[in-house]
Amino acid sequence: QSFLLQLGLPISCMCRVPCNTMFGSQHQMDVALLDRLIKDDAESGKLPLLLVANAGTPGAGHTDKLGRLKELCEQYNMWLHVEGVNLATLALGYVSSSVLAATKCDSMTLTLGSWLGLPAVPAVTLYRHEDPSLSLAAGLTSSQPVEKLRALPLWLSLQYLGHDGIVERIKHASQLSQRLLENVKNLDFIRTSVEDELSSPVVVFKFFQKYLNRDQTPHVAQTSAIQHPITINEGHIYDTFNQWLGEQLAQLVPACGVDVVELEDEGTCVRFSPLMTSAVLGTEIQDVDQLVNCLKMKLPVLTSTLQLREEFEQEVRRTVGLLYVEDLSWPGLGVVRCNYHSDGKNDDNQEKELEKINAELLKKLNELESDLTFSLGPEFGGQKNCIYIGMVTEDLDVKELVETIAATGREIEENSRLLENMTEVVRKGIQEAQLQLQKANEERLLEEGLLRQIPVVGSVLNWFSPFQASPKGRTFNLTAGSLESTESTYVSKAQGTGTTPPPTPTSSLTKQRHSGQKIFKRSLRNSDAFSETSSVSHCDDLEKMDQRPPTPSPGQEQRPLETENKELPKEVPQAMNKDTEDIQSGASPNYCTNAEEQGSQR
């Protein structure tokens, strides 16, 4: 469009040529279709003028077939213009044939500022001119000093770097891309999108894995992914996961300058273009190695989350009280909502109650000792009143996680209903207490008599014959939900406990864990065997402790008894010896007396 504005032509004069769809690379211009479009324009009286080709697209660094395009332009007398990042490799000693064909074009645009890390440097357009007068007539040359000074920063920078410095920076960027490409190609579940692997300074890759079960091997999953194309929903999920992967890599290794790009045929991908970023960020080989290590660390998390995502959805749909919310833009295990039902409430109150319950549920889940991340989702575009679960590992117990969420949600819902009913219960209890106290007051008046109600006579009568009346009162037991009398409180001078509250039910989901094992983790086989062995040995110890030795007869030796009594206080053995002597001498009355005295002391 910038060319059309400079030439003063409308946008209708521009025609976009699609890429190959049937044969050849899907990232290159369709030469056969271009030939047909040129013929159609010539037959309709239009003049084909200019063809703009790419030697390294901005997104993925793909190069068009410049050789065939040059032949087609010569056939129809058209101008061929080339632009792209791969033009920087023309300064190297080895140049691929696809990029070398760009030297035969009529003009090319070079963005030396981003390639060499030079700020405030304009782009340069080189064009072929056989007659200088034509260039002057077209306005491509100017004698104004201001126009000539625009190229001064670029000229000074190139003079400072020199030929060797320019080649060294471009060569270093190419080595960085080749280093990453060699490591990424050997990783499972990583798909690269590079046309010319030997010379492309741009590396584009993405995470890709077919849905698989826990018993399915990665090799079978990769084979099934090739045989069966992905659906629309799976494509959105892959885009979300690759978006998360690119953001994580950019955050962990900022010196590499990786970013996320959107390609028409590949979807969301991660791009590493050192030619555009290494000169500014100072990217080195060790930074690329660190990027590869971070990628290896993130791949198991991505594969495990994608593997358990479907299982989590099935468990949530089978669980009563939970609602699965499908959000394809969330990079994690999934989204769940506590489905709260309230009768007799309008939509606004129900929405507020739902928001309150899910907020409390999120708070309780974050208080658990687990490696999972629970949140309310993204700030913009997320579902309301939902619990978003982040990335997980392969040892996650999905069933335990879903059951814990459901149990916690039910507990919060019951407590919420209890608080709602508490006001009504307390109000009715106060009214009932007032009625009972009023009735008790009337009964007290009847018991005291009429004379005691007269001011002076009542005081004299109470002085001669005091009336013993216990204070009347009522207490409301919140646990039992009933009214109780306060007579026991005045008698015992202490606050009574009232009805014993029911024991707190322990969750059946809590299972025995080893030291250091966090919640929602599946135990390994070795740890299971260890727990079984430990429980068996513990039972054996209990059986040994229950087997007590028989009591020795008076004629037997008392050495074992003396050994056991060494740890007791000194007074206890003396009393036991005295009792033994009494038994041996037949002094049964004394023994009974001692037993009665000990009983009274107790």
GROMACS .gro file of N, CA and C in nm, residues 219-314:
model
  288
  219HIS      N    1   0.529  -4.237   2.117
  219HIS     CA    2   0.549  -4.271   1.976
  219HIS      C    3   0.417  -4.301   1.907
  220VAL      N    4   0.330  -4.375   1.977
  220VAL     CA    5   0.198  -4.404   1.920
  220VAL      C    6   0.117  -4.277   1.906
  221ALA      N    7   0.133  -4.186   2.001
  221ALA     CA    8   0.059  -4.060   1.993
  221ALA      C    9   0.105  -3.977   1.874
  222GLN      N   10   0.236  -3.974   1.848
  222GLN     CA   11   0.285  -3.897   1.734
  222GLN      C   12   0.238  -3.959   1.603
  223THR      N   13   0.234  -4.093   1.597
  223THR     CA   14   0.187  -4.159   1.476
  223THR      C   15   0.040  -4.132   1.452
  224SER      N   16  -0.041  -4.139   1.557
  224SER     CA   17  -0.184  -4.112   1.541
  224SER      C   18  -0.209  -3.966   1.506
  225ALA      N   19  -0.122  -3.876   1.552
  225ALA     CA   20  -0.139  -3.735   1.519
  225ALA      C   21  -0.116  -3.710   1.371
  226ILE      N   22  -0.027  -3.788   1.309
  226ILE     CA   23  -0.002  -3.772   1.166
  226ILE      C   24  -0.116  -3.830   1.086
  227GLN      N   25  -0.173  -3.942   1.131
  227GLN     CA   26  -0.278  -4.007   1.055
  227GLN      C   27  -0.410  -3.932   1.065
  228HIS      N   28  -0.442  -3.875   1.181
  228HIS     CA   29  -0.570  -3.810   1.202
  228HIS      C   30  -0.548  -3.660   1.218
  229PRO      N   31  -0.606  -3.578   1.134
  229PRO     CA   32  -0.591  -3.433   1.148
  229PRO      C   33  -0.661  -3.383   1.273
  230ILE      N   34  -0.612  -3.272   1.325
  230ILE     CA   35  -0.667  -3.216   1.447
  230ILE      C   36  -0.797  -3.142   1.416
  231THR      N   37  -0.883  -3.135   1.515
  231THR     CA   38  -1.010  -3.066   1.500
  231THR      C   39  -0.992  -2.916   1.529
  232ILE      N   40  -1.104  -2.843   1.519
  232ILE     CA   41  -1.098  -2.699   1.542
  232ILE      C   42  -1.068  -2.670   1.689
  233ASN      N   43  -1.134  -2.744   1.780
  233ASN     CA   44  -1.110  -2.722   1.922
  233ASN      C   45  -0.967  -2.757   1.961
  234GLU      N   46  -0.915  -2.865   1.906
  234GLU     CA   47  -0.777  -2.901   1.936
  234GLU      C   48  -0.681  -2.795   1.883
  235GLY      N   49  -0.712  -2.738   1.768
  235GLY     CA   50  -0.628  -2.631   1.715
  235GLY      C   51  -0.625  -2.510   1.806
  236HIS      N   52  -0.739  -2.475   1.864
  236HIS     CA   53  -0.743  -2.363   1.959
  236HIS      C   54  -0.663  -2.396   2.085
  237ILE      N   55  -0.671  -2.521   2.129
  237ILE     CA   56  -0.596  -2.560   2.249
  237ILE      C   57  -0.447  -2.554   2.223
  238TYR      N   58  -0.403  -2.602   2.106
  238TYR     CA   59  -0.261  -2.594   2.073
  238TYR      C   60  -0.214  -2.449   2.064
  239ASP      N   61  -0.296  -2.363   2.008
  239ASP     CA   62  -0.259  -2.222   2.001
  239ASP      C   63  -0.244  -2.163   2.141
  240THR      N   64  -0.333  -2.202   2.231
  240THR     CA   65  -0.326  -2.152   2.369
  240THR      C   66  -0.201  -2.202   2.439
  241PHE      N   67  -0.170  -2.330   2.422
  241PHE     CA   68  -0.052  -2.387   2.487
  241PHE      C   69   0.076  -2.327   2.430
  242ASN      N   70   0.082  -2.306   2.299
  242ASN     CA   71   0.201  -2.245   2.239
  242ASN      C   72   0.215  -2.099   2.279
  243GLN      N   73   0.103  -2.031   2.298
  243GLN     CA   74   0.109  -1.894   2.349
  243GLN      C   75   0.171  -1.893   2.488
  244TRP      N   76   0.128  -1.986   2.572
  244TRP     CA   77   0.184  -1.996   2.707
  244TRP      C   78   0.332  -2.033   2.703
  245LEU      N   79   0.368  -2.125   2.613
  245LEU     CA   80   0.508  -2.167   2.602
  245LEU      C   81   0.596  -2.051   2.559
  246GLY      N   82   0.552  -1.974   2.461
  246GLY     CA   83   0.632  -1.860   2.417
  246GLY      C   84   0.648  -1.755   2.525
  247GLU      N   85   0.543  -1.730   2.601
  247GLU     CA   86   0.553  -1.632   2.709
  247GLU      C   87   0.646  -1.681   2.820
  248GLN      N   88   0.640  -1.810   2.851
  248GLN     CA   89   0.729  -1.864   2.954
  248GLN      C   90   0.875  -1.858   2.911
  249LEU      N   91   0.904  -1.895   2.787
  249LEU     CA   92   1.042  -1.891   2.738
  249LEU      C   93   1.094  -1.748   2.733
  250ALA      N   94   1.011  -1.654   2.691
  250ALA     CA   95   1.054  -1.515   2.687
  250ALA      C   96   1.080  -1.460   2.826
  251GLN      N   97   1.007  -1.509   2.924
  251GLN     CA   98   1.026  -1.463   3.062
  251GLN      C   99   1.148  -1.528   3.126
  252LEU      N  100   1.171  -1.656   3.098
  252LEU     CA  101   1.283  -1.726   3.159
  252LEU      C  102   1.416  -1.690   3.096
  253VAL      N  103   1.419  -1.672   2.964
  253VAL     CA  104   1.543  -1.640   2.892
  253VAL      C  105   1.519  -1.512   2.812
  254PRO      N  106   1.521  -1.397   2.874
  254PRO     CA  107   1.493  -1.274   2.798
  254PRO      C  108   1.603  -1.236   2.701
  255ALA      N  109   1.724  -1.290   2.720
  255ALA     CA  110   1.834  -1.254   2.630
  255ALA      C  111   1.817  -1.312   2.491
  256CYS      N  112   1.733  -1.413   2.475
  256CYS     CA  113   1.713  -1.473   2.342
  256CYS      C  114   1.611  -1.395   2.259
  257GLY      N  115   1.522  -1.324   2.321
  257GLY     CA  116   1.427  -1.243   2.247
  257GLY      C  117   1.325  -1.323   2.168
  258VAL      N  118   1.280  -1.438   2.219
  258VAL     CA  119   1.178  -1.515   2.148
  258VAL      C  120   1.043  -1.445   2.162
  259ASP      N  121   0.959  -1.462   2.063
  259ASP     CA  122   0.826  -1.404   2.065
  259ASP      C  123   0.728  -1.501   2.003
  260VAL      N  124   0.601  -1.466   2.007
  260VAL     CA  125   0.493  -1.550   1.957
  260VAL      C  126   0.439  -1.488   1.829
  261VAL      N  127   0.422  -1.572   1.727
  261VAL     CA  128   0.370  -1.527   1.598
  261VAL      C  129   0.248  -1.610   1.561
  262GLU      N  130   0.163  -1.552   1.480
  262GLU     CA  131   0.043  -1.618   1.430
  262GLU      C  132   0.061  -1.643   1.280
  263LEU      N  133   0.065  -1.770   1.241
  263LEU     CA  134   0.076  -1.808   1.101
  263LEU      C  135  -0.057  -1.862   1.052
  264GLU      N  136  -0.086  -1.839   0.926
  264GLU     CA  137  -0.217  -1.877   0.873
  264GLU      C  138  -0.237  -2.028   0.873
  265ASP      N  139  -0.134  -2.102   0.836
  265ASP     CA  140  -0.148  -2.248   0.824
  265ASP      C  141  -0.101  -2.322   0.948
  266GLU      N  142  -0.008  -2.265   1.023
  266GLU     CA  143   0.048  -2.333   1.140
  266GLU      C  144  -0.019  -2.292   1.270
  267GLY      N  145  -0.082  -2.178   1.273
  267GLY     CA  146  -0.142  -2.129   1.396
  267GLY      C  147  -0.040  -2.052   1.479
  268THR      N  148  -0.051  -2.064   1.610
  268THR     CA  149   0.039  -1.994   1.701
  268THR      C  150   0.171  -2.069   1.713
  269CYS      N  151   0.283  -1.999   1.693
  269CYS     CA  152   0.416  -2.059   1.698
  269CYS      C  153   0.509  -1.969   1.779
  270VAL      N  154   0.621  -2.026   1.817
  270VAL     CA  155   0.727  -1.953   1.887
  270VAL      C  156   0.837  -1.924   1.786
  271ARG      N  157   0.880  -1.799   1.779
  271ARG     CA  158   0.979  -1.758   1.680
  271ARG      C  159   1.106  -1.711   1.750
  272PHE      N  160   1.218  -1.754   1.693
  272PHE     CA  161   1.350  -1.710   1.738
  272PHE      C  162   1.422  -1.651   1.617
  273SER      N  163   1.437  -1.519   1.616
  273SER     CA  164   1.498  -1.448   1.504
  273SER      C  165   1.618  -1.369   1.556
  274PRO      N  166   1.734  -1.434   1.572
  274PRO     CA  167   1.850  -1.363   1.628
  274PRO      C  168   1.901  -1.252   1.538
  275LEU      N  169   1.873  -1.259   1.409
  275LEU     CA  170   1.918  -1.152   1.320
  275LEU      C  171   1.850  -1.019   1.353
  276MET      N  172   1.730  -1.026   1.411
  276MET     CA  173   1.657  -0.904   1.446
  276MET      C  174   1.678  -0.862   1.591
  277THR      N  175   1.727  -0.952   1.677
  277THR     CA  176   1.734  -0.921   1.820
  277THR      C  177   1.871  -0.942   1.884
  278SER      N  178   1.956  -1.028   1.827
  278SER     CA  179   2.080  -1.065   1.896
  278SER      C  180   2.176  -0.947   1.910
  279ALA      N  181   2.180  -0.859   1.811
  279ALA     CA  182   2.272  -0.745   1.818
  279ALA      C  183   2.233  -0.648   1.929
  280VAL      N  184   2.105  -0.636   1.955
  280VAL     CA  185   2.058  -0.544   2.060
  280VAL      C  186   2.062  -0.610   2.197
  281LEU      N  187   2.019  -0.736   2.206
  281LEU     CA  188   2.013  -0.806   2.334
  281LEU      C  189   2.144  -0.870   2.374
  282GLY      N  190   2.237  -0.883   2.281
  282GLY     CA  191   2.365  -0.948   2.312
  282GLY      C  192   2.351  -1.097   2.335
  283THR      N  193   2.277  -1.165   2.250
  283THR     CA  194   2.253  -1.309   2.266
  283THR      C  195   2.380  -1.387   2.237
  284GLU      N  196   2.410  -1.485   2.322
  284GLU     CA  197   2.527  -1.570   2.307
  284GLU      C  198   2.483  -1.716   2.296
  285ILE      N  199   2.582  -1.804   2.273
  285ILE     CA  200   2.554  -1.947   2.258
  285ILE      C  201   2.497  -2.005   2.386
  286GLN      N  202   2.550  -1.962   2.501
  286GLN     CA  203   2.499  -2.015   2.628
  286GLN      C  204   2.354  -1.975   2.652
  287ASP      N  205   2.313  -1.863   2.598
  287ASP     CA  206   2.172  -1.824   2.610
  287ASP      C  207   2.082  -1.919   2.531
  288VAL      N  208   2.129  -1.961   2.415
  288VAL     CA  209   2.052  -2.058   2.335
  288VAL      C  210   2.045  -2.192   2.407
  289ASP      N  211   2.157  -2.234   2.467
  289ASP     CA  212   2.155  -2.359   2.543
  289ASP      C  213   2.060  -2.351   2.663
  290GLN      N  214   2.056  -2.237   2.728
  290GLN     CA  215   1.961  -2.219   2.838
  290GLN      C  216   1.817  -2.222   2.787
  291LEU      N  217   1.794  -2.167   2.669
  291LEU     CA  218   1.660  -2.171   2.610
  291LEU      C  219   1.618  -2.315   2.582
  292VAL      N  220   1.710  -2.397   2.534
  292VAL     CA  221   1.679  -2.537   2.507
  292VAL      C  222   1.649  -2.611   2.637
  293ASN      N  223   1.725  -2.584   2.742
  293ASN     CA  224   1.700  -2.649   2.870
  293ASN      C  225   1.564  -2.610   2.927
  294CYS      N  226   1.528  -2.484   2.915
  294CYS     CA  227   1.395  -2.441   2.962
  294CYS      C  228   1.285  -2.506   2.880
  295LEU      N  229   1.308  -2.522   2.751
  295LEU     CA  230   1.209  -2.588   2.667
  295LEU      C  231   1.192  -2.734   2.706
  296LYS      N  232   1.302  -2.801   2.740
  296LYS     CA  233   1.293  -2.939   2.785
  296LYS      C  234   1.219  -2.950   2.918
  297MET      N  235   1.232  -2.850   3.003
  297MET     CA  236   1.161  -2.852   3.131
  297MET      C  237   1.011  -2.829   3.114
  298LYS      N  238   0.973  -2.750   3.016
  298LYS     CA  239   0.832  -2.719   2.996
  298LYS      C  240   0.758  -2.826   2.918
  299LEU      N  241   0.826  -2.906   2.839
  299LEU     CA  242   0.758  -3.007   2.758
  299LEU      C  243   0.684  -3.110   2.842
  300PRO      N  244   0.744  -3.168   2.949
  300PRO     CA  245   0.666  -3.263   3.030
  300PRO      C  246   0.541  -3.201   3.092
  301VAL      N  247   0.547  -3.075   3.129
  301VAL     CA  248   0.430  -3.009   3.186
  301VAL      C  249   0.321  -2.993   3.080
  302LEU      N  250   0.361  -2.958   2.959
  302LEU     CA  251   0.263  -2.941   2.851
  302LEU      C  252   0.198  -3.074   2.815
  303THR      N  253   0.279  -3.179   2.801
  303THR     CA  254   0.225  -3.309   2.764
  303THR      C  255   0.134  -3.365   2.874
  304SER      N  256   0.173  -3.348   3.000
  304SER     CA  257   0.090  -3.399   3.110
  304SER      C  258  -0.042  -3.323   3.119
  305THR      N  259  -0.037  -3.193   3.104
  305THR     CA  260  -0.160  -3.114   3.111
  305THR      C  261  -0.254  -3.149   2.997
  306LEU      N  262  -0.200  -3.162   2.878
  306LEU     CA  263  -0.284  -3.198   2.764
  306LEU      C  264  -0.340  -3.338   2.778
  307GLN      N  265  -0.262  -3.427   2.838
  307GLN     CA  266  -0.307  -3.565   2.857
  307GLN      C  267  -0.418  -3.574   2.961
  308LEU      N  268  -0.407  -3.499   3.070
  308LEU     CA  269  -0.504  -3.506   3.180
  308LEU      C  270  -0.621  -3.411   3.161
  309ARG      N  271  -0.619  -3.329   3.059
  309ARG     CA  272  -0.727  -3.231   3.039
  309ARG      C  273  -0.861  -3.300   3.012
  310GLU      N  274  -0.860  -3.401   2.926
  310GLU     CA  275  -0.983  -3.472   2.895
  310GLU      C  276  -1.032  -3.553   3.014
  311GLU      N  277  -0.939  -3.615   3.088
  311GLU     CA  278  -0.979  -3.690   3.207
  311GLU      C  279  -1.040  -3.598   3.313
  312PHE      N  280  -0.987  -3.480   3.327
  312PHE     CA  281  -1.043  -3.383   3.421
  312PHE      C  282  -1.185  -3.344   3.381
  313GLU      N  283  -1.207  -3.325   3.253
  313GLU     CA  284  -1.341  -3.289   3.206
  313GLU      C  285  -1.441  -3.400   3.236
  314GLN      N  286  -1.402  -3.525   3.213
  314GLN     CA  287  -1.493  -3.637   3.240
  314GLN      C  288  -1.523  -3.650   3.389
   0.00000   0.00000   0.00000
